[in-house]
Coordinates of C-alpha atoms in Angstrom, one line a residue:
M1 CA 0.0 0.0 0.0
T2 CA 2.8 2.4 0.9
R3 CA 4.6 1.6 -2.3
F4 CA 1.5 2.6 -4.4
W5 CA 1.2 5.8 -2.3
V6 CA 4.9 6.7 -3.1
I7 CA 4.4 6.0 -6.8
G8 CA 1.3 8.2 -6.8
L9 CA 3.3 11.0 -5.1
V10 CA 6.1 10.8 -7.7
L11 CA 3.6 10.9 -10.6
A12 CA 1.9 13.9 -9.1
S13 CA 5.2 15.7 -8.7
A14 CA 6.0 14.9 -12.4
Q15 CA 2.7 16.4 -13.5
L16 CA 3.3 19.6 -11.5
A17 CA 6.8 19.9 -13.0
W18 CA 5.4 19.4 -16.5
A19 CA 2.8 22.1 -15.9
A20 CA 5.5 24.5 -14.6
D21 CA 7.9 23.8 -17.5
P22 CA 6.6 21.7 -20.3
A23 CA 10.0 21.8 -22.1
A24 CA 11.5 19.7 -19.4
S25 CA 10.8 16.1 -18.2
L26 CA 11.9 14.6 -14.8
R27 CA 14.0 11.5 -14.7
P28 CA 14.3 9.4 -11.5
T29 CA 17.5 9.6 -9.4
P30 CA 19.5 6.4 -9.7
R31 CA 19.1 4.1 -6.7
G32 CA 21.9 4.1 -4.2
G33 CA 23.4 7.4 -5.5
N34 CA 23.4 10.9 -4.3
A35 CA 23.9 12.7 -7.7
V36 CA 20.8 14.3 -9.2
E37 CA 20.6 14.2 -13.0
Q38 CA 19.7 17.4 -14.8
P39 CA 16.3 17.5 -16.6
I40 CA 16.5 16.7 -20.3
T41 CA 14.6 19.2 -22.4
L42 CA 12.4 18.2 -25.3
E43 CA 14.6 20.2 -27.6
Q44 CA 17.5 18.0 -26.6
S45 CA 15.5 14.9 -27.1
G46 CA 14.5 16.0 -30.6
A47 CA 10.8 16.0 -29.9
L48 CA 10.5 19.8 -30.7
A49 CA 13.0 19.9 -33.6
Q50 CA 10.4 20.2 -36.3
P51 CA 8.2 22.8 -34.7
Q52 CA 11.3 24.9 -33.8
Q53 CA 12.5 24.8 -37.4
S54 CA 9.1 26.0 -38.5
V55 CA 9.2 29.0 -36.1
E56 CA 12.7 29.9 -37.4
Q57 CA 11.5 29.8 -41.0
D58 CA 8.6 32.1 -40.1
A59 CA 10.9 34.5 -38.4
A60 CA 13.2 34.5 -41.5
K61 CA 10.3 35.3 -43.7
Q62 CA 9.3 38.2 -41.5
R63 CA 12.9 39.5 -41.6
G64 CA 12.9 39.3 -45.4
G65 CA 15.8 36.8 -45.0
L66 CA 16.9 33.7 -46.9
F67 CA 13.4 32.2 -47.5
S68 CA 12.0 35.4 -49.0
S69 CA 15.1 35.9 -51.1
L70 CA 14.4 32.5 -52.8
R71 CA 11.1 33.7 -54.3
P72 CA 12.5 34.4 -57.8
L73 CA 13.3 30.7 -58.0
F74 CA 9.6 29.9 -57.9
R75 CA 8.7 32.0 -60.9
S76 CA 7.2 30.2 -63.8
P77 CA 9.5 29.3 -66.7
K78 CA 7.6 31.7 -69.0
A79 CA 8.0 34.6 -66.5
A80 CA 11.7 33.9 -66.1
K81 CA 12.2 33.7 -69.9
E82 CA 10.4 37.0 -70.4
G83 CA 12.5 38.6 -67.6
R84 CA 15.8 37.4 -69.2
A85 CA 14.6 38.7 -72.6
K86 CA 13.7 42.1 -71.3
K87 CA 17.0 42.4 -69.4
K88 CA 18.9 41.4 -72.5
L89 CA 17.0 44.0 -74.6
L90 CA 17.7 46.7 -72.0
A91 CA 21.4 45.8 -71.9
K92 CA 21.7 46.4 -75.7
G93 CA 20.4 50.0 -75.3
A94 CA 21.9 50.9 -72.0
V95 CA 24.4 53.7 -71.7
C96 CA 26.4 55.1 -68.8
G97 CA 26.6 51.6 -67.4
D98 CA 22.9 51.8 -66.2
L99 CA 20.0 49.7 -67.6
A100 CA 17.6 52.5 -66.7
I101 CA 19.3 55.0 -69.0
Q102 CA 18.6 54.0 -72.6
G103 CA 20.2 55.5 -75.7
E104 CA 23.4 55.2 -77.6
R105 CA 27.0 56.2 -77.1
V106 CA 28.1 59.2 -79.3
G107 CA 31.7 59.7 -78.2
R108 CA 33.6 63.0 -78.4
V109 CA 31.5 66.0 -79.5
T110 CA 32.9 69.4 -80.5
G111 CA 31.3 72.7 -81.6
K112 CA 32.3 76.0 -83.2
L113 CA 32.8 77.9 -80.0
R114 CA 35.8 77.3 -77.8
G115 CA 34.9 75.0 -74.9
C116 CA 32.0 73.4 -76.7
V117 CA 33.3 69.9 -76.0
I118 CA 31.8 66.7 -74.6
E119 CA 34.5 64.0 -74.2
D120 CA 32.2 61.0 -73.9
A121 CA 28.7 62.0 -75.0
V122 CA 25.6 59.9 -75.0
R123 CA 22.3 60.4 -76.8
V124 CA 19.5 59.5 -74.4
R125 CA 16.0 58.4 -75.5
S126 CA 14.5 57.3 -72.2
V127 CA 15.3 57.3 -68.5
S128 CA 13.7 55.0 -65.9
G129 CA 10.9 54.2 -68.4
V130 CA 10.2 57.9 -69.1
G131 CA 10.6 58.8 -72.7
L132 CA 12.3 62.0 -73.9
S133 CA 10.4 63.9 -76.7
Q134 CA 13.7 64.2 -78.6
R135 CA 16.9 62.2 -78.2
S136 CA 19.1 64.4 -76.1
V137 CA 22.9 64.6 -76.1
M138 CA 24.6 65.0 -72.8
D139 CA 27.4 63.6 -70.6
C140 CA 26.8 60.7 -68.2
K141 CA 26.9 62.8 -65.2
T142 CA 23.9 64.8 -66.5
A143 CA 22.1 61.6 -67.5
D144 CA 22.6 60.2 -64.0
A145 CA 21.3 63.4 -62.4
L146 CA 18.2 63.2 -64.7
K147 CA 17.6 59.7 -63.5
V148 CA 17.8 60.7 -59.8
W149 CA 15.4 63.6 -60.4
L150 CA 12.9 61.5 -62.3
D151 CA 12.9 58.7 -59.8
G152 CA 12.9 60.9 -56.7
S153 CA 10.7 63.8 -57.7
A154 CA 9.1 63.9 -61.2
K155 CA 7.5 60.5 -61.2
P156 CA 6.2 60.7 -57.6
A157 CA 4.9 64.2 -58.1
L158 CA 2.8 63.1 -61.0
S159 CA 1.9 59.6 -59.9
K160 CA -1.7 60.5 -59.1
Q161 CA -2.2 62.5 -62.3
G162 CA -3.5 60.9 -65.5
G163 CA -1.9 57.5 -64.8
G164 CA 1.5 58.9 -64.0
L165 CA 4.4 60.3 -66.0
S166 CA 4.9 58.9 -69.5
S167 CA 7.4 61.3 -71.1
I168 CA 9.0 64.7 -70.8
R169 CA 9.2 67.4 -73.4
V170 CA 12.8 68.4 -74.0
A171 CA 13.1 72.1 -75.1
A172 CA 16.9 72.0 -75.4
H173 CA 19.9 69.7 -74.7
Y174 CA 23.4 70.0 -76.2
A175 CA 23.9 73.3 -78.1
C176 CA 27.1 75.2 -78.7
R177 CA 26.0 78.6 -77.6
T178 CA 26.4 81.3 -74.9
R179 CA 24.0 81.8 -72.0
N180 CA 20.6 82.9 -73.2
N181 CA 22.2 83.3 -76.7
K182 CA 23.8 86.6 -75.7
K183 CA 27.0 87.4 -77.7
S184 CA 28.9 88.8 -74.7
A185 CA 27.8 86.0 -72.3
K186 CA 29.8 83.1 -71.0
L187 CA 29.5 79.7 -72.6
S188 CA 26.3 78.0 -71.6
E189 CA 26.3 74.6 -69.8
H190 CA 24.4 73.4 -72.8
G191 CA 27.6 73.8 -74.8
K192 CA 29.3 71.4 -72.5
G193 CA 26.7 68.7 -72.5
R194 CA 25.8 69.4 -68.9
A195 CA 22.3 70.8 -69.3
I196 CA 18.8 70.0 -70.3
D197 CA 15.7 72.2 -70.6
I198 CA 12.3 70.7 -69.9
S199 CA 9.1 72.5 -71.1
G200 CA 6.4 70.0 -70.3
F201 CA 5.2 66.6 -69.2
R202 CA 3.0 64.0 -70.9
L203 CA 0.9 61.7 -68.8
V204 CA 0.0 58.1 -69.5
N205 CA -3.6 59.1 -70.5
G206 CA -2.2 61.5 -73.1
T207 CA -2.6 64.7 -71.1
E208 CA 0.1 67.3 -71.6
V209 CA 1.1 69.7 -68.9
S210 CA 3.4 72.6 -69.8
V211 CA 5.6 74.4 -67.4
L212 CA 4.2 77.7 -68.7
K213 CA 0.5 76.8 -67.9
G214 CA 1.0 74.3 -65.2
W215 CA 3.1 76.4 -62.9
N216 CA 0.1 78.4 -61.7
A217 CA -2.6 75.9 -62.5
K218 CA -4.6 74.8 -59.5
R219 CA -4.4 71.1 -60.4
Y220 CA -0.7 71.0 -61.2
A221 CA 1.0 73.9 -59.3
K222 CA 1.9 71.7 -56.3
A223 CA 3.4 69.0 -58.5
M224 CA 5.4 71.6 -60.5
R225 CA 6.9 73.1 -57.4
R226 CA 7.7 69.7 -56.0
M227 CA 9.6 68.8 -59.3
H228 CA 11.4 72.2 -59.3
K229 CA 12.5 71.8 -55.6
G230 CA 13.4 68.2 -56.1
A231 CA 15.9 69.0 -58.9
C232 CA 17.9 71.1 -56.4
G233 CA 20.6 68.7 -55.3
P234 CA 20.8 66.2 -58.2
F235 CA 21.5 69.3 -60.4
G236 CA 23.9 72.2 -59.6
T237 CA 21.7 74.8 -61.3
V238 CA 17.9 74.8 -61.3
L239 CA 16.0 77.6 -62.9
G240 CA 12.2 78.0 -63.4
P241 CA 9.4 80.5 -64.0
K242 CA 10.5 82.6 -61.0
A243 CA 14.1 82.9 -62.1
N244 CA 13.7 85.4 -65.0
R245 CA 11.8 86.1 -68.2
F246 CA 14.0 83.6 -70.1
H247 CA 12.6 80.6 -68.0
L248 CA 8.9 81.3 -67.8
D249 CA 8.1 78.3 -70.0
H250 CA 10.6 75.7 -69.0
F251 CA 12.9 74.3 -66.3
H252 CA 16.6 74.6 -66.9
F253 CA 18.7 71.9 -65.2
D254 CA 22.5 71.6 -65.4
T255 CA 25.2 69.8 -63.4
A256 CA 27.6 72.7 -62.9
R257 CA 28.9 72.8 -59.3
Y258 CA 29.5 75.7 -57.1
R259 CA 31.4 76.0 -53.8
S260 CA 28.3 77.4 -52.1
G261 CA 26.2 74.4 -53.2
S262 CA 23.4 74.2 -55.8
Y263 CA 21.9 77.4 -57.2
C264 CA 18.1 77.1 -57.4
K265 CA 15.6 79.8 -58.3

């Protein structure tokens, strides 16, 4: 009778220990010894190995780790093939070492005026999926700045208008001339392949928004000012309708740099 009572007491103690810590199980002390064995956890025994792995996988997915990075492997063969074909096509037209800048390499360009030289010019037709109304000649530094501005300012500013930005209307790019075409003026940044003038924007739905009319239009004024302000940084010089009478109908962007920082007006 006493033996059954002791066994019952041991079983009750084991149940209490399990309730307090389900990850550990009690093992009896060897007879005749004073040493007490440490509890063996279920993780050590392998009983929780599979559930723990599942938890780790879920955590990795939430962190955007290994498991989420394997997603492209599960694309359909058709989607993968189309992706490779698109990348190959873009690579053929890429300039300045960037797939987002599409055009063709021109090389060295010179003009009649002294200083009208671009050592390694490119002729750009689109940037980040946004078309240029005319293929524009510039250097890669200017093309890179145009990409930064389009991605960071122009496209976001017009994202909720007419389906978003489709193309920009280029009023001027490389041209061997003086500033504002004045005879006594210094050589324009256009003559160095460092400038681009933008007079309007075409939306996906076909709507055209000009700088001249859009600057003060209720619907587009905010977007126009956001694009103008956003160009200050990627470009060294930013001129718009408030600059002077020569820029009422377009934005002038160039990559000239000044010690005091970008000049924006």
